[in-house]
């Protein structure tokens, strides 16, 4: 297929673009490089440097869009909501209009666990209430609602994948945010000597060791789900799938595994809770397993950390 990957110079988008090329698809990456890196665009992809609002120039003859381009920092979304609404919702609506103009009726959308907010139960299923607690989650949920309406009224075929905590690396493709807020890369920065210690945001949560529990999924497993989703997109339908490992690991467990993998002592300093962090976030991925036959292949935390570490030591 001829595919447009928005945000394909970013962490997850570049891994998906690489897997699509390996599977024989023809890929154009559209990215404004506001947070992405041009050298992350996989070999073999055509690259267009542009904002998603200008996606029309790259849509001729395209069969489907995989849409990753977005602002994705929770804290920043609280401080600068306009940026998130304009980019994540406004930009996506412009993309959907351009898709209609160019007769492109298939999209796989990068959604998030942040659409659920503070969960009432665990693991979270797709039918659970969506009550985002920050503008980031709210903008992604708004896009999900638009996709449902466009599927019903305009015949769009859409699949939203709601990611939990994506980590690890795929070959040379790795996480490298200018502002790094995520746990695993921050812990590994201690092992590489870029940071003195890692902060543990709270040890008084109602969990066995008092630290927050998250569902870490390997980026290669996550990316593979996009290829399955692409095959499953059906005009007139919008499907939503959670994507996680189904197993939670605590912040303390993550730090311990990083110590084992890197052989570095990784000093940890206990700090305050980070506002807005739920104690436990774990996905039920039963729906995508059942309907699309997806299964995590590198589910062990050790493998996820080892791949992230391997990519860092190769850089
Ligand atoms: N966390 C931490 N120290 C850090 C970064 C994150 O203790 O330097 C904790 C954070 O409070 C959360 C978990 O690690 O409980 C995962 O955070 P991350 O930002 O990686 O992902 P999120 O779950 O917020 O999407």
GROMACS .gro file of C-alpha atoms and ligand atoms in nm:
model
  340
    1UNK     CA    1   0.000   0.000   0.000
    2UNK     CA    2   0.096   0.366  -0.035
    3UNK     CA    3   0.095   0.506   0.316
    4UNK     CA    4   0.137   0.845   0.478
    5UNK     CA    5   0.293   0.834   0.826
    6UNK     CA    6   0.255   1.165   1.009
    7UNK     CA    7   0.504   1.206   1.290
    8UNK     CA    8   0.729   0.944   1.133
    9UNK     CA    9   1.041   1.123   1.256
   10UNK     CA   10   0.935   1.064   1.616
   11UNK     CA   11   0.992   0.765   1.843
   12UNK     CA   12   0.688   0.546   1.773
   13UNK     CA   13   0.621   0.681   1.423
   14UNK     CA   14   0.973   0.597   1.307
   15UNK     CA   15   0.948   0.239   1.434
   16UNK     CA   16   0.613   0.189   1.262
   17UNK     CA   17   0.744   0.347   0.939
   18UNK     CA   18   1.045   0.114   0.948
   19UNK     CA   19   0.824  -0.194   0.998
   20UNK     CA   20   0.590  -0.082   0.717
   21UNK     CA   21   0.885  -0.049   0.478
   22UNK     CA   22   1.014  -0.392   0.586
   23UNK     CA   23   0.667  -0.529   0.507
   24UNK     CA   24   0.694  -0.391   0.152
   25UNK     CA   25   0.474  -0.080   0.177
   26UNK     CA   26   0.556   0.250   0.011
   27UNK     CA   27   0.591   0.509   0.288
   28UNK     CA   28   0.591   0.888   0.296
   29UNK     CA   29   0.678   1.046   0.630
   30UNK     CA   30   0.530   1.387   0.705
   31UNK     CA   31   0.681   1.560   1.007
   32UNK     CA   32   0.749   1.924   1.096
   33UNK     CA   33   1.052   1.819   1.307
   34UNK     CA   34   0.919   2.022   1.602
   35UNK     CA   35   1.008   1.727   1.824
   36UNK     CA   36   1.115   1.462   1.572
   37UNK     CA   37   1.458   1.403   1.418
   38UNK     CA   38   1.516   1.386   1.044
   39UNK     CA   39   1.775   1.111   1.087
   40UNK     CA   40   1.506   0.895   1.250
   41UNK     CA   41   1.312   0.881   0.921
   42UNK     CA   42   1.380   0.528   0.797
   43UNK     CA   43   1.580   0.465   0.483
   44UNK     CA   44   1.345   0.404   0.194
   45UNK     CA   45   1.080   0.651   0.311
   46UNK     CA   46   1.006   0.974   0.126
   47UNK     CA   47   1.027   1.266   0.366
   48UNK     CA   48   0.808   1.577   0.359
   49UNK     CA   49   0.883   1.841   0.619
   50UNK     CA   50   0.548   2.004   0.692
   51UNK     CA   51   0.284   2.060   0.955
   52UNK     CA   52  -0.014   1.820   0.957
   53UNK     CA   53  -0.235   2.114   0.856
   54UNK     CA   54  -0.049   2.100   0.521
   55UNK     CA   55  -0.079   1.724   0.475
   56UNK     CA   56  -0.274   1.769   0.150
   57UNK     CA   57   0.050   1.798  -0.048
   58UNK     CA   58   0.142   1.441   0.049
   59UNK     CA   59  -0.196   1.270   0.007
   60UNK     CA   60  -0.217   1.209  -0.367
   61UNK     CA   61  -0.255   0.838  -0.437
   62UNK     CA   62  -0.231   0.745  -0.069
   63UNK     CA   63  -0.428   0.438   0.048
   64UNK     CA   64  -0.417   0.505   0.423
   65UNK     CA   65  -0.276   0.738   0.687
   66UNK     CA   66  -0.105   0.640   1.011
   67UNK     CA   67  -0.131   0.948   1.229
   68UNK     CA   68   0.128   0.995   1.504
   69UNK     CA   69   0.210   1.366   1.480
   70UNK     CA   70   0.101   1.526   1.807
   71UNK     CA   71   0.210   1.714   2.113
   72UNK     CA   72   0.240   1.456   2.389
   73UNK     CA   73   0.364   1.605   2.717
   74UNK     CA   74   0.104   1.593   2.993
   75UNK     CA   75   0.258   1.873   3.200
   76UNK     CA   76   0.301   2.103   2.901
   77UNK     CA   77  -0.060   2.037   2.800
   78UNK     CA   78  -0.174   2.170   3.139
   79UNK     CA   79   0.043   2.484   3.101
   80UNK     CA   80  -0.031   2.547   2.732
   81UNK     CA   81  -0.373   2.401   2.651
   82UNK     CA   82  -0.413   2.612   2.334
   83UNK     CA   83  -0.115   2.442   2.174
   84UNK     CA   84  -0.261   2.100   2.244
   85UNK     CA   85  -0.612   2.179   2.125
   86UNK     CA   86  -0.486   2.357   1.811
   87UNK     CA   87  -0.231   2.093   1.718
   88UNK     CA   88  -0.382   1.766   1.836
   89UNK     CA   89  -0.747   1.839   1.759
   90UNK     CA   90  -0.731   2.128   1.507
   91UNK     CA   91  -0.442   1.973   1.315
   92UNK     CA   92  -0.610   1.633   1.303
   93UNK     CA   93  -0.942   1.779   1.184
   94UNK     CA   94  -0.753   1.957   0.905
   95UNK     CA   95  -0.583   1.627   0.819
   96UNK     CA   96  -0.920   1.450   0.806
   97UNK     CA   97  -1.060   1.722   0.576
   98UNK     CA   98  -0.758   1.689   0.347
   99UNK     CA   99  -0.802   1.312   0.347
  100UNK     CA  100  -1.165   1.352   0.233
  101UNK     CA  101  -1.059   1.593  -0.042
  102UNK     CA  102  -0.802   1.340  -0.163
  103UNK     CA  103  -1.032   1.037  -0.134
  104UNK     CA  104  -0.830   0.877   0.144
  105UNK     CA  105  -1.070   0.691   0.371
  106UNK     CA  106  -0.851   0.489   0.606
  107UNK     CA  107  -0.667   0.600   0.917
  108UNK     CA  108  -0.485   0.439   1.210
  109UNK     CA  109  -0.470   0.686   1.497
  110UNK     CA  110  -0.225   0.706   1.783
  111UNK     CA  111  -0.446   0.745   2.093
  112UNK     CA  112  -0.352   0.704   2.457
  113UNK     CA  113  -0.434   0.558   2.797
  114UNK     CA  114  -0.460   0.922   2.910
  115UNK     CA  115  -0.810   0.922   2.756
  116UNK     CA  116  -0.926   0.712   3.054
  117UNK     CA  117  -0.797   0.935   3.335
  118UNK     CA  118  -0.806   0.788   3.686
  119UNK     CA  119  -0.930   0.431   3.636
  120UNK     CA  120  -1.209   0.280   3.842
  121UNK     CA  121  -1.077  -0.072   3.793
  122UNK     CA  122  -0.780  -0.256   3.655
  123UNK     CA  123  -0.702  -0.377   3.395
  124UNK     CA  124  -0.870  -0.106   3.187
  125UNK     CA  125  -1.100  -0.216   2.907
  126UNK     CA  126  -1.203  -0.011   2.604
  127UNK     CA  127  -1.561   0.015   2.735
  128UNK     CA  128  -1.449   0.177   3.062
  129UNK     CA  129  -1.534   0.544   3.127
  130UNK     CA  130  -1.315   0.806   2.957
  131UNK     CA  131  -1.249   1.095   3.191
  132UNK     CA  132  -0.914   1.249   3.097
  133UNK     CA  133  -0.747   1.451   3.371
  134UNK     CA  134  -0.536   1.675   3.144
  135UNK     CA  135  -0.566   1.852   2.806
  136UNK     CA  136  -0.337   1.597   2.639
  137UNK     CA  137  -0.580   1.313   2.713
  138UNK     CA  138  -0.880   1.536   2.637
  139UNK     CA  139  -0.751   1.630   2.290
  140UNK     CA  140  -0.683   1.265   2.202
  141UNK     CA  141  -1.029   1.166   2.325
  142UNK     CA  142  -1.183   1.447   2.117
  143UNK     CA  143  -1.013   1.304   1.807
  144UNK     CA  144  -1.147   0.958   1.893
  145UNK     CA  145  -1.500   1.108   1.910
  146UNK     CA  146  -1.452   1.282   1.575
  147UNK     CA  147  -1.335   0.956   1.418
  148UNK     CA  148  -1.648   0.778   1.541
  149UNK     CA  149  -1.870   1.049   1.391
  150UNK     CA  150  -1.680   1.061   1.061
  151UNK     CA  151  -1.697   0.683   1.036
  152UNK     CA  152  -2.075   0.690   1.084
  153UNK     CA  153  -2.149   0.988   0.862
  154UNK     CA  154  -1.871   0.995   0.606
  155UNK     CA  155  -1.774   0.631   0.570
  156UNK     CA  156  -1.426   0.679   0.716
  157UNK     CA  157  -1.251   0.363   0.830
  158UNK     CA  158  -1.056   0.423   1.150
  159UNK     CA  159  -0.871   0.233   1.419
  160UNK     CA  160  -0.751   0.409   1.735
  161UNK     CA  161  -0.479   0.240   1.936
  162UNK     CA  162  -0.463   0.350   2.298
  163UNK     CA  163  -0.105   0.311   2.412
  164UNK     CA  164  -0.002   0.253   2.770
  165UNK     CA  165   0.369   0.299   2.859
  166UNK     CA  166   0.573   0.250   2.544
  167UNK     CA  167   0.941   0.172   2.594
  168UNK     CA  168   1.237  -0.013   2.445
  169UNK     CA  169   1.393   0.037   2.104
  170UNK     CA  170   1.381  -0.120   1.759
  171UNK     CA  171   1.727  -0.140   1.608
  172UNK     CA  172   1.857   0.214   1.589
  173UNK     CA  173   1.515   0.367   1.652
  174UNK     CA  174   1.491   0.480   2.011
  175UNK     CA  175   1.329   0.733   2.239
  176UNK     CA  176   1.510   1.068   2.236
  177UNK     CA  177   1.298   1.353   2.355
  178UNK     CA  178   1.455   1.696   2.411
  179UNK     CA  179   1.262   1.712   2.736
  180UNK     CA  180   1.262   1.360   2.877
  181UNK     CA  181   0.984   1.292   3.126
  182UNK     CA  182   0.954   0.914   3.089
  183UNK     CA  183   1.080   0.678   3.352
  184UNK     CA  184   1.293   0.423   3.162
  185UNK     CA  185   1.497   0.674   2.956
  186UNK     CA  186   1.552   0.884   3.267
  187UNK     CA  187   1.675   0.585   3.467
  188UNK     CA  188   1.908   0.486   3.183
  189UNK     CA  189   2.047   0.841   3.170
  190UNK     CA  190   2.188   0.775   3.516
  191UNK     CA  191   2.364   0.466   3.385
  192UNK     CA  192   2.513   0.662   3.092
  193UNK     CA  193   2.631   0.934   3.329
  194UNK     CA  194   2.398   1.202   3.190
  195UNK     CA  195   2.220   1.226   3.524
  196UNK     CA  196   2.343   1.178   3.881
  197UNK     CA  197   2.033   1.003   4.009
  198UNK     CA  198   1.674   0.924   3.927
  199UNK     CA  199   1.383   1.072   4.121
  200UNK     CA  200   1.114   0.837   4.240
  201UNK     CA  201   0.789   1.033   4.233
  202UNK     CA  202   0.623   0.906   4.550
  203UNK     CA  203   0.660   0.593   4.760
  204UNK     CA  204   0.330   0.621   4.945
  205UNK     CA  205   0.091   0.489   4.682
  206UNK     CA  206  -0.145   0.202   4.770
  207UNK     CA  207   0.072  -0.055   4.584
  208UNK     CA  208   0.286  -0.338   4.725
  209UNK     CA  209   0.609  -0.132   4.730
  210UNK     CA  210   0.443   0.211   4.746
  211UNK     CA  211   0.553   0.322   4.397
  212UNK     CA  212   0.326   0.362   4.094
  213UNK     CA  213   0.252   0.067   3.869
  214UNK     CA  214   0.249   0.106   3.489
  215UNK     CA  215   0.204  -0.125   3.192
  216UNK     CA  216   0.524  -0.110   2.982
  217UNK     CA  217   0.494  -0.230   2.623
  218UNK     CA  218   0.783  -0.287   2.384
  219UNK     CA  219   0.779  -0.039   2.096
  220UNK     CA  220   0.835  -0.322   1.844
  221UNK     CA  221   0.526  -0.506   1.973
  222UNK     CA  222   0.330  -0.182   1.971
  223UNK     CA  223   0.440  -0.105   1.615
  224UNK     CA  224   0.339  -0.451   1.495
  225UNK     CA  225  -0.015  -0.382   1.617
  226UNK     CA  226  -0.032  -0.091   1.371
  227UNK     CA  227   0.029  -0.323   1.077
  228UNK     CA  228  -0.252  -0.550   1.199
  229UNK     CA  229  -0.476  -0.245   1.254
  230UNK     CA  230  -0.405  -0.123   0.903
  231UNK     CA  231  -0.524  -0.453   0.757
  232UNK     CA  232  -0.835  -0.440   0.976
  233UNK     CA  233  -0.947  -0.085   0.894
  234UNK     CA  234  -1.299  -0.108   0.752
  235UNK     CA  235  -1.474   0.187   0.585
  236UNK     CA  236  -1.766   0.310   0.797
  237UNK     CA  237  -1.624   0.169   1.121
  238UNK     CA  238  -1.417   0.312   1.403
  239UNK     CA  239  -1.260   0.056   1.635
  240UNK     CA  240  -1.065   0.134   1.951
  241UNK     CA  241  -0.805  -0.101   2.099
  242UNK     CA  242  -0.592  -0.075   2.410
  243UNK     CA  243  -0.229  -0.172   2.375
  244UNK     CA  244  -0.032  -0.281   2.676
  245UNK     CA  245   0.139  -0.589   2.811
  246UNK     CA  246  -0.138  -0.659   3.059
  247UNK     CA  247   0.120  -0.677   3.337
  248UNK     CA  248   0.213  -0.388   3.559
  249UNK     CA  249   0.558  -0.306   3.694
  250UNK     CA  250   0.630  -0.062   3.974
  251UNK     CA  251   0.875   0.228   3.948
  252UNK     CA  252   1.094   0.041   4.197
  253UNK     CA  253   1.087  -0.276   3.984
  254UNK     CA  254   1.182  -0.074   3.676
  255UNK     CA  255   1.480   0.077   3.855
  256UNK     CA  256   1.587  -0.267   3.982
  257UNK     CA  257   1.572  -0.417   3.632
  258UNK     CA  258   1.768  -0.121   3.491
  259UNK     CA  259   2.034  -0.184   3.756
  260UNK     CA  260   2.055  -0.550   3.655
  261UNK     CA  261   2.068  -0.479   3.282
  262UNK     CA  262   2.323  -0.197   3.298
  263UNK     CA  263   2.532  -0.320   3.592
  264UNK     CA  264   2.523   0.038   3.722
  265UNK     CA  265   2.415   0.112   4.078
  266UNK     CA  266   2.174   0.391   3.962
  267UNK     CA  267   2.118   0.602   4.273
  268UNK     CA  268   1.750   0.678   4.332
  269UNK     CA  269   1.617   0.971   4.532
  270UNK     CA  270   1.266   0.964   4.672
  271UNK     CA  271   1.071   1.275   4.578
  272UNK     CA  272   0.717   1.405   4.596
  273UNK     CA  273   0.430   1.252   4.402
  274UNK     CA  274   0.391   1.397   4.053
  275UNK     CA  275   0.051   1.565   4.029
  276UNK     CA  276  -0.204   1.369   3.827
  277UNK     CA  277  -0.030   1.030   3.847
  278UNK     CA  278  -0.278   0.746   3.914
  279UNK     CA  279  -0.142   0.467   4.137
  280UNK     CA  280  -0.197   0.189   3.884
  281UNK     CA  281  -0.247   0.198   3.506
  282UNK     CA  282  -0.267  -0.141   3.340
  283UNK     CA  283  -0.437  -0.222   3.009
  284UNK     CA  284  -0.652  -0.512   2.915
  285UNK     CA  285  -0.537  -0.593   2.562
  286UNK     CA  286  -0.786  -0.879   2.537
  287UNK     CA  287  -0.983  -0.708   2.258
  288UNK     CA  288  -0.691  -0.664   2.019
  289UNK     CA  289  -0.571  -1.017   2.097
  290UNK     CA  290  -0.913  -1.158   2.025
  291UNK     CA  291  -1.002  -0.950   1.719
  292UNK     CA  292  -0.668  -0.886   1.547
  293UNK     CA  293  -0.462  -1.175   1.682
  294UNK     CA  294  -0.201  -0.942   1.835
  295UNK     CA  295   0.024  -1.071   2.110
  296UNK     CA  296   0.321  -0.912   2.286
  297UNK     CA  297   0.638  -1.100   2.190
  298UNK     CA  298   0.888  -0.903   2.398
  299UNK     CA  299   0.676  -0.865   2.708
  300UNK     CA  300   0.948  -0.916   2.971
  301UNK     CA  301   1.056  -0.591   3.133
  302UNK     CA  302   1.414  -0.713   3.113
  303UNK     CA  303   1.392  -0.739   2.731
  304UNK     CA  304   1.231  -0.397   2.701
  305UNK     CA  305   1.503  -0.235   2.913
  306UNK     CA  306   1.781  -0.436   2.745
  307UNK     CA  307   1.672  -0.315   2.399
  308UNK     CA  308   1.651   0.048   2.515
  309UNK     CA  309   1.996   0.013   2.668
  310UNK     CA  310   2.138  -0.160   2.360
  311UNK     CA  311   2.021   0.124   2.132
  312UNK     CA  312   2.174   0.381   2.369
  313UNK     CA  313   2.510   0.208   2.375
  314UNK     CA  314   2.510   0.194   1.991
  315UNK     CA  315   2.435   0.564   1.943
  316LIG     N1  316   0.844   0.844   3.726
  316LIG     C1  317   0.939   0.860   3.827
  316LIG     N2  318   1.053   0.928   3.798
  316LIG     C2  319   1.079   0.982   3.674
  316LIG     C3  320   0.984   0.965   3.571
  316LIG     C4  321   0.867   0.895   3.601
  316LIG     O1  322   0.919   0.813   3.939
  316LIG     O2  323   1.185   1.045   3.656
  316LIG     C5  324   0.721   0.766   3.753
  316LIG     C6  325   0.592   0.842   3.726
  316LIG     O3  326   0.549   0.912   3.841
  316LIG     C7  327   0.496   0.726   3.689
  316LIG     C8  328   0.589   0.624   3.622
  316LIG     O4  329   0.722   0.658   3.663
  316LIG     O5  330   0.445   0.667   3.805
  316LIG     C9  331   0.583   0.628   3.472
  316LIG     O6  332   0.597   0.762   3.429
  316LIG     P1  333   0.619   0.803   3.278
  316LIG     O7  334   0.636   0.952   3.273
  316LIG     O8  335   0.728   0.719   3.219
  316LIG     O9  336   0.486   0.760   3.204
  316LIG     P2  337   0.331   0.795   3.233
  316LIG    O10  338   0.276   0.680   3.311
  316LIG    O11  339   0.324   0.926   3.305
  316LIG    O12  340   0.275   0.802   3.095
   0.00000   0.00000   0.00000
